[in-house]
Coordinates of C-alpha atoms in Angstrom, one line a residue:
M1 CA 16.5 11.0 36.7
T2 CA 18.2 11.2 33.3
E3 CA 16.2 9.9 30.4
S4 CA 17.9 8.7 27.1
I5 CA 16.2 10.4 24.1
R6 CA 16.2 8.2 21.0
R7 CA 16.4 9.9 17.8
P8 CA 14.7 8.4 14.7
A9 CA 16.9 6.3 12.5
G10 CA 16.3 8.7 9.6
E11 CA 17.5 11.6 11.6
L12 CA 20.7 9.8 12.5
E13 CA 21.2 8.7 8.9
A14 CA 20.8 12.3 7.7
A15 CA 23.4 13.4 10.3
V16 CA 25.9 10.7 9.2
L17 CA 25.4 11.6 5.5
S18 CA 25.9 15.3 6.3
A19 CA 29.1 14.5 8.1
L20 CA 30.3 12.3 5.0
W21 CA 29.4 15.1 2.5
A22 CA 31.3 17.6 4.6
A23 CA 34.4 15.4 4.7
D24 CA 37.4 15.7 2.3
G25 CA 37.5 11.9 1.9
P26 CA 36.2 8.6 3.3
L27 CA 35.7 8.4 7.1
T28 CA 35.9 5.6 9.5
P29 CA 33.2 5.1 12.1
P30 CA 35.2 6.8 14.8
E31 CA 36.0 9.7 12.5
V32 CA 32.2 10.1 11.7
Q33 CA 31.4 9.9 15.5
Q34 CA 33.9 12.7 16.2
A35 CA 32.5 14.8 13.2
L36 CA 29.0 14.3 14.7
G37 CA 30.1 15.3 18.2
G38 CA 27.7 14.4 21.1
P39 CA 27.1 11.2 23.0
L40 CA 26.6 8.6 20.1
A41 CA 28.4 5.4 20.7
R42 CA 30.8 4.2 18.0
T43 CA 28.7 1.0 17.6
T44 CA 25.7 3.1 16.9
V45 CA 27.6 5.0 14.2
A46 CA 29.0 1.8 12.7
T47 CA 25.4 0.4 12.6
I48 CA 24.1 3.5 10.9
L49 CA 26.9 3.3 8.3
A50 CA 26.2 -0.4 7.7
R51 CA 22.5 0.4 7.1
L52 CA 23.4 3.2 4.7
H53 CA 25.7 0.9 2.8
D54 CA 23.0 -1.8 2.6
K55 CA 20.7 0.9 1.1
G56 CA 23.3 1.9 -1.4
T57 CA 23.7 5.5 -0.2
V58 CA 27.3 5.1 1.0
R59 CA 30.3 3.2 -0.3
R60 CA 32.9 1.6 1.8
I61 CA 36.6 0.6 1.3
R62 CA 38.9 -1.3 3.5
S63 CA 40.9 0.8 5.9
G64 CA 43.1 -1.4 7.9
R65 CA 40.8 -3.9 9.7
A66 CA 37.8 -1.7 9.4
Y67 CA 36.0 0.2 6.6
A68 CA 36.0 3.9 5.6
Y69 CA 32.8 5.3 4.2
S70 CA 32.0 7.9 1.5
P71 CA 28.7 9.1 0.2
A72 CA 27.4 7.2 -3.0
V73 CA 25.0 10.2 -3.6
E74 CA 26.1 13.8 -4.1
D75 CA 23.5 15.8 -2.1
H76 CA 20.0 15.8 -0.6
A77 CA 18.3 15.9 -4.0
A78 CA 20.2 12.9 -5.2
L79 CA 19.4 11.0 -2.0
A80 CA 15.7 11.7 -2.5
A81 CA 15.8 10.6 -6.0
H82 CA 17.7 7.4 -4.9
R83 CA 15.0 6.7 -2.3
M84 CA 12.2 7.3 -4.9
H85 CA 13.8 4.8 -7.3
S86 CA 14.3 2.2 -4.5
E87 CA 10.6 2.5 -3.6
L88 CA 9.6 2.1 -7.3
D89 CA 11.8 -1.0 -7.6
K90 CA 10.2 -2.7 -4.6
G91 CA 6.6 -2.7 -6.0
A92 CA 5.0 -4.9 -8.4
D93 CA 2.6 -2.1 -9.6
R94 CA 5.1 0.5 -10.8
P95 CA 2.5 2.2 -13.1
G96 CA 0.1 2.4 -10.1
V97 CA 2.8 3.9 -7.9
L98 CA 3.8 6.5 -10.4
A99 CA 0.0 7.3 -11.2
R100 CA -0.6 7.9 -7.5
F101 CA 2.5 10.0 -7.1
V102 CA 1.6 12.2 -10.1
S103 CA -2.0 12.6 -9.1
R104 CA -0.8 14.2 -5.8
L105 CA 1.5 16.8 -7.4
S106 CA 0.6 20.4 -7.1
T107 CA 0.0 22.3 -10.4
D108 CA 3.6 23.9 -10.0
D109 CA 5.2 20.6 -9.5
E110 CA 3.3 19.0 -12.4
A111 CA 4.4 21.9 -14.7
L112 CA 8.0 21.4 -13.5
L113 CA 7.8 17.7 -14.1
R114 CA 6.5 18.2 -17.6
D115 CA 9.3 20.7 -18.3
L116 CA 11.9 18.3 -17.0
L117 CA 10.5 15.4 -19.1
R118 CA 10.6 17.6 -22.2
R119 CA 14.2 18.6 -21.6
A120 CA 15.1 15.0 -21.0
G121 CA 13.8 14.0 -24.3
G122 CA 10.2 12.9 -23.4
S123 CA 7.1 14.8 -24.5
G124 CA 5.8 15.2 -21.0
E125 CA 2.4 14.4 -22.5
P126 CA 0.5 11.1 -22.4
G127 CA 1.0 9.2 -25.5

């Protein structure tokens, strides 16, 4: 008996983004499917690309009757920052979200954040 193993959407999204980052230019869904290898259906790849486009993490341009996709974020760090901003933008209590985020930072991460804020022109200290 053969069982189909479903991968989480986040895992598929990460694989698709990795394929786009590795490419020299925009890729169509069949090209992404080929780059990924394995048994993924073209429709599954197209769905993941459409979801990534809706989230703003990929751009698309017309390529014949279809679309070709390219990353809208440069790397994993930019992707994580994009996701963090998206989450902040969803909530009505932005100060609360930021306060809870900061309260859970390790001492090293807190020092790094203060240093980054100082370099970006902020004091890093409560005002």
